[in-house]
Amino acid sequence: MNRGEQLPAEQPSDNAVLSAGARIAMQWRDLGADQLAAALRAMEPELRREHRLQLMRLELEREEAQRKHTERREQRENRRRIAELAVGAVVALAMLGGGVYVAPESWWLSCLLCGPSLLALVKIFVLRRSDPGDMAAVAGAARTATNAATPQPPPPVP
């Protein structure tokens, strides 16, 4: 027989039951069908145990993969949360610094930078939420500050 030609019983198989059966058939090929059937019946409990072990091993591998996936997702969420806190802190410090810096020349701009807008932005970055009342407060503070900053016309001369 050529090397490239294999009998069906000699070909590798992914199925453990068929592989074991083929192995037994090759070992017992000179025996009769009754003896082969008896040998296969004797091996059936062992094959069932191997199958259960394989199923348990696959289940453990699936659980391990699920656990690793969960851990990676939690690590990503933790890194994102830390980045959001850092960005919120930088924004808050920049707005406070800018508000203090411009206070002597433009008090109204300082009110805008250090007022409700600061709180609203920090709330967005740190708490990851924004309420409609926050934006209403920012708009009201901006309106008040710009109205106060506009120069008033001089009173009419009598």
mmCIF file with all atom_site columns, C-alpha atoms in Angstrom:
data_model
loop_
_atom_site.group_PDB
_atom_site.id
_atom_site.type_symbol
_atom_site.label_atom_id
_atom_site.label_alt_id
_atom_site.label_comp_id
_atom_site.label_asym_id
_atom_site.label_entity_id
_atom_site.label_seq_id
_atom_site.pdbx_PDB_ins_code
_atom_site.Cartn_x
_atom_site.Cartn_y
_atom_site.Cartn_z
_atom_site.occupancy
_atom_site.B_iso_or_equiv
_atom_site.pdbx_formal_charge
_atom_site.auth_seq_id
_atom_site.auth_comp_id
_atom_site.auth_asym_id
_atom_site.auth_atom_id
_atom_site.pdbx_PDB_model_num
ATOM 1   C CA . MET A 1 1   ? 0.000   0.000   0.000  1.00 0.00 ? 1   MET A CA 1
ATOM 2   C CA . ASN A 1 2   ? 1.284   3.510   -0.827 1.00 0.00 ? 2   ASN A CA 1
ATOM 3   C CA . ARG A 1 3   ? 2.015   6.011   1.895  1.00 0.00 ? 3   ARG A CA 1
ATOM 4   C CA . GLY A 1 4   ? -0.547  8.469   0.545  1.00 0.00 ? 4   GLY A CA 1
ATOM 5   C CA . GLU A 1 5   ? -3.333  5.903   0.632  1.00 0.00 ? 5   GLU A CA 1
ATOM 6   C CA . GLN A 1 6   ? -4.808  5.150   4.016  1.00 0.00 ? 6   GLN A CA 1
ATOM 7   C CA . LEU A 1 7   ? -7.614  2.897   4.951  1.00 0.00 ? 7   LEU A CA 1
ATOM 8   C CA . PRO A 1 8   ? -10.651 4.643   6.406  1.00 0.00 ? 8   PRO A CA 1
ATOM 9   C CA . ALA A 1 9   ? -9.873  3.176   9.838  1.00 0.00 ? 9   ALA A CA 1
ATOM 10  C CA . GLU A 1 10  ? -6.328  4.619   9.729  1.00 0.00 ? 10  GLU A CA 1
ATOM 11  C CA . GLN A 1 11  ? -7.381  8.180   8.892  1.00 0.00 ? 11  GLN A CA 1
ATOM 12  C CA . PRO A 1 12  ? -7.249  10.589  11.834 1.00 0.00 ? 12  PRO A CA 1
ATOM 13  C CA . SER A 1 13  ? -10.594 11.667  13.214 1.00 0.00 ? 13  SER A CA 1
ATOM 14  C CA . ASP A 1 14  ? -11.593 14.525  15.526 1.00 0.00 ? 14  ASP A CA 1
ATOM 15  C CA . ASN A 1 15  ? -14.283 12.495  17.169 1.00 0.00 ? 15  ASN A CA 1
ATOM 16  C CA . ALA A 1 16  ? -12.891 10.573  20.153 1.00 0.00 ? 16  ALA A CA 1
ATOM 17  C CA . VAL A 1 17  ? -15.459 7.791   19.881 1.00 0.00 ? 17  VAL A CA 1
ATOM 18  C CA . LEU A 1 18  ? -14.704 7.145   16.236 1.00 0.00 ? 18  LEU A CA 1
ATOM 19  C CA . SER A 1 19  ? -10.959 7.312   16.855 1.00 0.00 ? 19  SER A CA 1
ATOM 20  C CA . ALA A 1 20  ? -11.197 4.821   19.686 1.00 0.00 ? 20  ALA A CA 1
ATOM 21  C CA . GLY A 1 21  ? -13.412 2.556   17.573 1.00 0.00 ? 21  GLY A CA 1
ATOM 22  C CA . ALA A 1 22  ? -10.988 2.735   14.662 1.00 0.00 ? 22  ALA A CA 1
ATOM 23  C CA . ARG A 1 23  ? -8.077  1.955   16.989 1.00 0.00 ? 23  ARG A CA 1
ATOM 24  C CA . ILE A 1 24  ? -9.922  -1.056  18.371 1.00 0.00 ? 24  ILE A CA 1
ATOM 25  C CA . ALA A 1 25  ? -10.877 -2.190  14.896 1.00 0.00 ? 25  ALA A CA 1
ATOM 26  C CA . MET A 1 26  ? -7.226  -2.086  13.817 1.00 0.00 ? 26  MET A CA 1
ATOM 27  C CA . GLN A 1 27  ? -6.155  -4.076  16.877 1.00 0.00 ? 27  GLN A CA 1
ATOM 28  C CA . TRP A 1 28  ? -8.945  -6.618  16.603 1.00 0.00 ? 28  TRP A CA 1
ATOM 29  C CA . ARG A 1 29  ? -9.285  -6.873  12.815 1.00 0.00 ? 29  ARG A CA 1
ATOM 30  C CA . ASP A 1 30  ? -8.413  -10.565 12.771 1.00 0.00 ? 30  ASP A CA 1
ATOM 31  C CA . LEU A 1 31  ? -11.154 -11.406 15.285 1.00 0.00 ? 31  LEU A CA 1
ATOM 32  C CA . GLY A 1 32  ? -14.774 -12.021 14.534 1.00 0.00 ? 32  GLY A CA 1
ATOM 33  C CA . ALA A 1 33  ? -17.617 -9.542  14.679 1.00 0.00 ? 33  ALA A CA 1
ATOM 34  C CA . ASP A 1 34  ? -18.955 -10.978 17.960 1.00 0.00 ? 34  ASP A CA 1
ATOM 35  C CA . GLN A 1 35  ? -15.636 -10.506 19.717 1.00 0.00 ? 35  GLN A CA 1
ATOM 36  C CA . LEU A 1 36  ? -15.308 -6.970  18.324 1.00 0.00 ? 36  LEU A CA 1
ATOM 37  C CA . ALA A 1 37  ? -18.809 -6.074  19.517 1.00 0.00 ? 37  ALA A CA 1
ATOM 38  C CA . ALA A 1 38  ? -17.975 -7.394  22.985 1.00 0.00 ? 38  ALA A CA 1
ATOM 39  C CA . ALA A 1 39  ? -14.781 -5.317  23.081 1.00 0.00 ? 39  ALA A CA 1
ATOM 40  C CA . LEU A 1 40  ? -16.679 -2.178  22.035 1.00 0.00 ? 40  LEU A CA 1
ATOM 41  C CA . ARG A 1 41  ? -19.330 -2.765  24.708 1.00 0.00 ? 41  ARG A CA 1
ATOM 42  C CA . ALA A 1 42  ? -16.584 -3.152  27.282 1.00 0.00 ? 42  ALA A CA 1
ATOM 43  C CA . MET A 1 43  ? -15.027 0.171   26.230 1.00 0.00 ? 43  MET A CA 1
ATOM 44  C CA . GLU A 1 44  ? -18.311 2.101   26.214 1.00 0.00 ? 44  GLU A CA 1
ATOM 45  C CA . PRO A 1 45  ? -18.208 3.129   29.935 1.00 0.00 ? 45  PRO A CA 1
ATOM 46  C CA . GLU A 1 46  ? -14.640 4.369   29.535 1.00 0.00 ? 46  GLU A CA 1
ATOM 47  C CA . LEU A 1 47  ? -15.605 6.392   26.471 1.00 0.00 ? 47  LEU A CA 1
ATOM 48  C CA . ARG A 1 48  ? -18.537 7.901   28.369 1.00 0.00 ? 48  ARG A CA 1
ATOM 49  C CA . ARG A 1 49  ? -16.222 8.931   31.211 1.00 0.00 ? 49  ARG A CA 1
ATOM 50  C CA . GLU A 1 50  ? -13.799 10.480  28.741 1.00 0.00 ? 50  GLU A CA 1
ATOM 51  C CA . HIS A 1 51  ? -16.672 12.323  27.092 1.00 0.00 ? 51  HIS A CA 1
ATOM 52  C CA . ARG A 1 52  ? -17.876 13.685  30.456 1.00 0.00 ? 52  ARG A CA 1
ATOM 53  C CA . LEU A 1 53  ? -14.329 14.756  31.292 1.00 0.00 ? 53  LEU A CA 1
ATOM 54  C CA . GLN A 1 54  ? -14.032 16.500  27.932 1.00 0.00 ? 54  GLN A CA 1
ATOM 55  C CA . LEU A 1 55  ? -17.345 18.306  28.509 1.00 0.00 ? 55  LEU A CA 1
ATOM 56  C CA . MET A 1 56  ? -16.251 19.402  31.995 1.00 0.00 ? 56  MET A CA 1
ATOM 57  C CA . ARG A 1 57  ? -12.894 20.595  30.619 1.00 0.00 ? 57  ARG A CA 1
ATOM 58  C CA . LEU A 1 58  ? -14.654 22.614  27.914 1.00 0.00 ? 58  LEU A CA 1
ATOM 59  C CA . GLU A 1 59  ? -17.021 24.116  30.486 1.00 0.00 ? 59  GLU A CA 1
ATOM 60  C CA . LEU A 1 60  ? -14.085 25.105  32.717 1.00 0.00 ? 60  LEU A CA 1
ATOM 61  C CA . GLU A 1 61  ? -12.315 26.683  29.734 1.00 0.00 ? 61  GLU A CA 1
ATOM 62  C CA . ARG A 1 62  ? -15.467 28.622  28.863 1.00 0.00 ? 62  ARG A CA 1
ATOM 63  C CA . GLU A 1 63  ? -15.825 29.848  32.445 1.00 0.00 ? 63  GLU A CA 1
ATOM 64  C CA . GLU A 1 64  ? -12.152 30.870  32.520 1.00 0.00 ? 64  GLU A CA 1
ATOM 65  C CA . ALA A 1 65  ? -12.530 32.792  29.259 1.00 0.00 ? 65  ALA A CA 1
ATOM 66  C CA . GLN A 1 66  ? -15.661 34.498  30.622 1.00 0.00 ? 66  GLN A CA 1
ATOM 67  C CA . ARG A 1 67  ? -13.823 35.440  33.828 1.00 0.00 ? 67  ARG A CA 1
ATOM 68  C CA . LYS A 1 68  ? -10.883 36.878  31.874 1.00 0.00 ? 68  LYS A CA 1
ATOM 69  C CA . HIS A 1 69  ? -13.270 38.838  29.652 1.00 0.00 ? 69  HIS A CA 1
ATOM 70  C CA . THR A 1 70  ? -15.007 40.267  32.711 1.00 0.00 ? 70  THR A CA 1
ATOM 71  C CA . GLU A 1 71  ? -11.680 41.220  34.308 1.00 0.00 ? 71  GLU A CA 1
ATOM 72  C CA . ARG A 1 72  ? -10.496 42.986  31.123 1.00 0.00 ? 72  ARG A CA 1
ATOM 73  C CA . ARG A 1 73  ? -13.791 44.895  30.873 1.00 0.00 ? 73  ARG A CA 1
ATOM 74  C CA . GLU A 1 74  ? -13.546 45.977  34.523 1.00 0.00 ? 74  GLU A CA 1
ATOM 75  C CA . GLN A 1 75  ? -9.949  47.126  34.002 1.00 0.00 ? 75  GLN A CA 1
ATOM 76  C CA . ARG A 1 76  ? -10.974 49.191  30.948 1.00 0.00 ? 76  ARG A CA 1
ATOM 77  C CA . GLU A 1 77  ? -13.851 50.756  32.869 1.00 0.00 ? 77  GLU A CA 1
ATOM 78  C CA . ASN A 1 78  ? -11.543 51.558  35.775 1.00 0.00 ? 78  ASN A CA 1
ATOM 79  C CA . ARG A 1 79  ? -8.967  53.207  33.487 1.00 0.00 ? 79  ARG A CA 1
ATOM 80  C CA . ARG A 1 80  ? -11.692 55.228  31.762 1.00 0.00 ? 80  ARG A CA 1
ATOM 81  C CA . ARG A 1 81  ? -13.100 56.340  35.118 1.00 0.00 ? 81  ARG A CA 1
ATOM 82  C CA . ILE A 1 82  ? -9.664  57.459  36.319 1.00 0.00 ? 82  ILE A CA 1
ATOM 83  C CA . ALA A 1 83  ? -9.112  59.358  33.051 1.00 0.00 ? 83  ALA A CA 1
ATOM 84  C CA . GLU A 1 84  ? -12.479 61.106  33.469 1.00 0.00 ? 84  GLU A CA 1
ATOM 85  C CA . LEU A 1 85  ? -11.558 62.124  37.008 1.00 0.00 ? 85  LEU A CA 1
ATOM 86  C CA . ALA A 1 86  ? -8.207  63.470  35.828 1.00 0.00 ? 86  ALA A CA 1
ATOM 87  C CA . VAL A 1 87  ? -9.806  65.441  32.978 1.00 0.00 ? 87  VAL A CA 1
ATOM 88  C CA . GLY A 1 88  ? -12.431 66.820  35.370 1.00 0.00 ? 88  GLY A CA 1
ATOM 89  C CA . ALA A 1 89  ? -9.729  67.916  37.811 1.00 0.00 ? 89  ALA A CA 1
ATOM 90  C CA . VAL A 1 90  ? -7.690  69.583  35.040 1.00 0.00 ? 90  VAL A CA 1
ATOM 91  C CA . VAL A 1 91  ? -10.747 71.406  33.673 1.00 0.00 ? 91  VAL A CA 1
ATOM 92  C CA . ALA A 1 92  ? -11.764 72.567  37.153 1.00 0.00 ? 92  ALA A CA 1
ATOM 93  C CA . LEU A 1 93  ? -8.275  73.814  37.993 1.00 0.00 ? 93  LEU A CA 1
ATOM 94  C CA . ALA A 1 94  ? -7.943  75.565  34.632 1.00 0.00 ? 94  ALA A CA 1
ATOM 95  C CA . MET A 1 95  ? -11.284 77.318  35.052 1.00 0.00 ? 95  MET A CA 1
ATOM 96  C CA . LEU A 1 96  ? -10.489 78.335  38.617 1.00 0.00 ? 96  LEU A CA 1
ATOM 97  C CA . GLY A 1 97  ? -7.037  79.564  37.608 1.00 0.00 ? 97  GLY A CA 1
ATOM 98  C CA . GLY A 1 98  ? -8.454  81.463  34.657 1.00 0.00 ? 98  GLY A CA 1
ATOM 99  C CA . GLY A 1 99  ? -11.174 82.979  36.837 1.00 0.00 ? 99  GLY A CA 1
ATOM 100 C CA . VAL A 1 100 ? -8.649  84.189  39.404 1.00 0.00 ? 100 VAL A CA 1
ATOM 101 C CA . TYR A 1 101 ? -6.333  85.480  36.679 1.00 0.00 ? 101 TYR A CA 1
ATOM 102 C CA . VAL A 1 102 ? -8.967  87.588  34.904 1.00 0.00 ? 102 VAL A CA 1
ATOM 103 C CA . ALA A 1 103 ? -10.747 88.770  38.066 1.00 0.00 ? 103 ALA A CA 1
ATOM 104 C CA . PRO A 1 104 ? -8.938  92.156  38.358 1.00 0.00 ? 104 PRO A CA 1
ATOM 105 C CA . GLU A 1 105 ? -9.762  93.173  34.773 1.00 0.00 ? 105 GLU A CA 1
ATOM 106 C CA . SER A 1 106 ? -13.048 91.405  34.056 1.00 0.00 ? 106 SER A CA 1
ATOM 107 C CA . TRP A 1 107 ? -14.994 90.426  37.141 1.00 0.00 ? 107 TRP A CA 1
ATOM 108 C CA . TRP A 1 108 ? -17.929 89.258  35.053 1.00 0.00 ? 108 TRP A CA 1
ATOM 109 C CA . LEU A 1 109 ? -15.731 86.772  33.143 1.00 0.00 ? 109 LEU A CA 1
ATOM 110 C CA . SER A 1 110 ? -14.387 85.535  36.447 1.00 0.00 ? 110 SER A CA 1
ATOM 111 C CA . CYS A 1 111 ? -17.984 84.956  37.587 1.00 0.00 ? 111 CYS A CA 1
ATOM 112 C CA . LEU A 1 112 ? -18.634 82.934  34.445 1.00 0.00 ? 112 LEU A CA 1
ATOM 113 C CA . LEU A 1 113 ? -15.505 80.815  34.855 1.00 0.00 ? 113 LEU A CA 1
ATOM 114 C CA . CYS A 1 114 ? -15.866 80.150  38.580 1.00 0.00 ? 114 CYS A CA 1
ATOM 115 C CA . GLY A 1 115 ? -19.642 79.997  38.856 1.00 0.00 ? 115 GLY A CA 1
ATOM 116 C CA . PRO A 1 116 ? -22.241 77.440  37.864 1.00 0.00 ? 116 PRO A CA 1
ATOM 117 C CA . SER A 1 117 ? -20.435 76.588  34.617 1.00 0.00 ? 117 SER A CA 1
ATOM 118 C CA . LEU A 1 118 ? -17.506 75.235  36.630 1.00 0.00 ? 118 LEU A CA 1
ATOM 119 C CA . LEU A 1 119 ? -19.811 73.078  38.689 1.00 0.00 ? 119 LEU A CA 1
ATOM 120 C CA . ALA A 1 120 ? -21.716 71.890  35.612 1.00 0.00 ? 120 ALA A CA 1
ATOM 121 C CA . LEU A 1 121 ? -18.543 70.847  33.749 1.00 0.00 ? 121 LEU A CA 1
ATOM 122 C CA . VAL A 1 122 ? -17.078 69.101  36.771 1.00 0.00 ? 122 VAL A CA 1
ATOM 123 C CA . LYS A 1 123 ? -20.367 67.281  37.246 1.00 0.00 ? 123 LYS A CA 1
ATOM 124 C CA . ILE A 1 124 ? -20.293 66.151  33.611 1.00 0.00 ? 124 ILE A CA 1
ATOM 125 C CA . PHE A 1 125 ? -16.714 64.855  33.796 1.00 0.00 ? 125 PHE A CA 1
ATOM 126 C CA . VAL A 1 126 ? -16.733 63.367  37.287 1.00 0.00 ? 126 VAL A CA 1
ATOM 127 C CA . LEU A 1 127 ? -20.299 62.159  37.783 1.00 0.00 ? 127 LEU A CA 1
ATOM 128 C CA . ARG A 1 128 ? -20.964 61.598  34.052 1.00 0.00 ? 128 ARG A CA 1
ATOM 129 C CA . ARG A 1 129 ? -24.374 63.201  34.184 1.00 0.00 ? 129 ARG A CA 1
ATOM 130 C CA . SER A 1 130 ? -25.936 66.540  33.489 1.00 0.00 ? 130 SER A CA 1
ATOM 131 C CA . ASP A 1 131 ? -29.269 67.769  34.707 1.00 0.00 ? 131 ASP A CA 1
ATOM 132 C CA . PRO A 1 132 ? -31.406 70.350  32.881 1.00 0.00 ? 132 PRO A CA 1
ATOM 133 C CA . GLY A 1 133 ? -31.229 72.541  35.990 1.00 0.00 ? 133 GLY A CA 1
ATOM 134 C CA . ASP A 1 134 ? -27.446 72.735  35.631 1.00 0.00 ? 134 ASP A CA 1
ATOM 135 C CA . MET A 1 135 ? -27.661 74.219  32.155 1.00 0.00 ? 135 MET A CA 1
ATOM 136 C CA . ALA A 1 136 ? -30.420 76.586  33.246 1.00 0.00 ? 136 ALA A CA 1
ATOM 137 C CA . ALA A 1 137 ? -28.190 77.815  36.085 1.00 0.00 ? 137 ALA A CA 1
ATOM 138 C CA . VAL A 1 138 ? -25.250 78.297  33.690 1.00 0.00 ? 138 VAL A CA 1
ATOM 139 C CA . ALA A 1 139 ? -27.424 80.208  31.238 1.00 0.00 ? 139 ALA A CA 1
ATOM 140 C CA . GLY A 1 140 ? -28.863 82.382  34.024 1.00 0.00 ? 140 GLY A CA 1
ATOM 141 C CA . ALA A 1 141 ? -25.414 83.162  35.417 1.00 0.00 ? 141 ALA A CA 1
ATOM 142 C CA . ALA A 1 142 ? -24.094 84.012  31.952 1.00 0.00 ? 142 ALA A CA 1
ATOM 143 C CA . ARG A 1 143 ? -27.064 86.280  31.283 1.00 0.00 ? 143 ARG A CA 1
ATOM 144 C CA . THR A 1 144 ? -26.673 88.050  34.638 1.00 0.00 ? 144 THR A CA 1
ATOM 145 C CA . ALA A 1 145 ? -22.921 88.485  34.214 1.00 0.00 ? 145 ALA A CA 1
ATOM 146 C CA . THR A 1 146 ? -23.153 89.844  30.685 1.00 0.00 ? 146 THR A CA 1
ATOM 147 C CA . ASN A 1 147 ? -25.986 92.193  31.629 1.00 0.00 ? 147 ASN A CA 1
ATOM 148 C CA . ALA A 1 148 ? -23.943 93.497  34.536 1.00 0.00 ? 148 ALA A CA 1
ATOM 149 C CA . ALA A 1 149 ? -20.875 93.926  32.353 1.00 0.00 ? 149 ALA A CA 1
ATOM 150 C CA . THR A 1 150 ? -22.551 95.987  29.650 1.00 0.00 ? 150 THR A CA 1
ATOM 151 C CA . PRO A 1 151 ? -22.004 99.676  30.188 1.00 0.00 ? 151 PRO A CA 1
ATOM 152 C CA . GLN A 1 152 ? -25.108 101.631 31.157 1.00 0.00 ? 152 GLN A CA 1
ATOM 153 C CA . PRO A 1 153 ? -25.925 104.730 29.149 1.00 0.00 ? 153 PRO A CA 1
ATOM 154 C CA . PRO A 1 154 ? -25.314 107.952 31.042 1.00 0.00 ? 154 PRO A CA 1
ATOM 155 C CA . PRO A 1 155 ? -28.369 109.463 32.696 1.00 0.00 ? 155 PRO A CA 1
ATOM 156 C CA . PRO A 1 156 ? -30.054 112.145 30.643 1.00 0.00 ? 156 PRO A CA 1
ATOM 157 C CA . VAL A 1 157 ? -28.969 115.680 31.468 1.00 0.00 ? 157 VAL A CA 1
ATOM 158 C CA . PRO A 1 158 ? -31.901 117.778 32.696 1.00 0.00 ? 158 PRO A CA 1
#
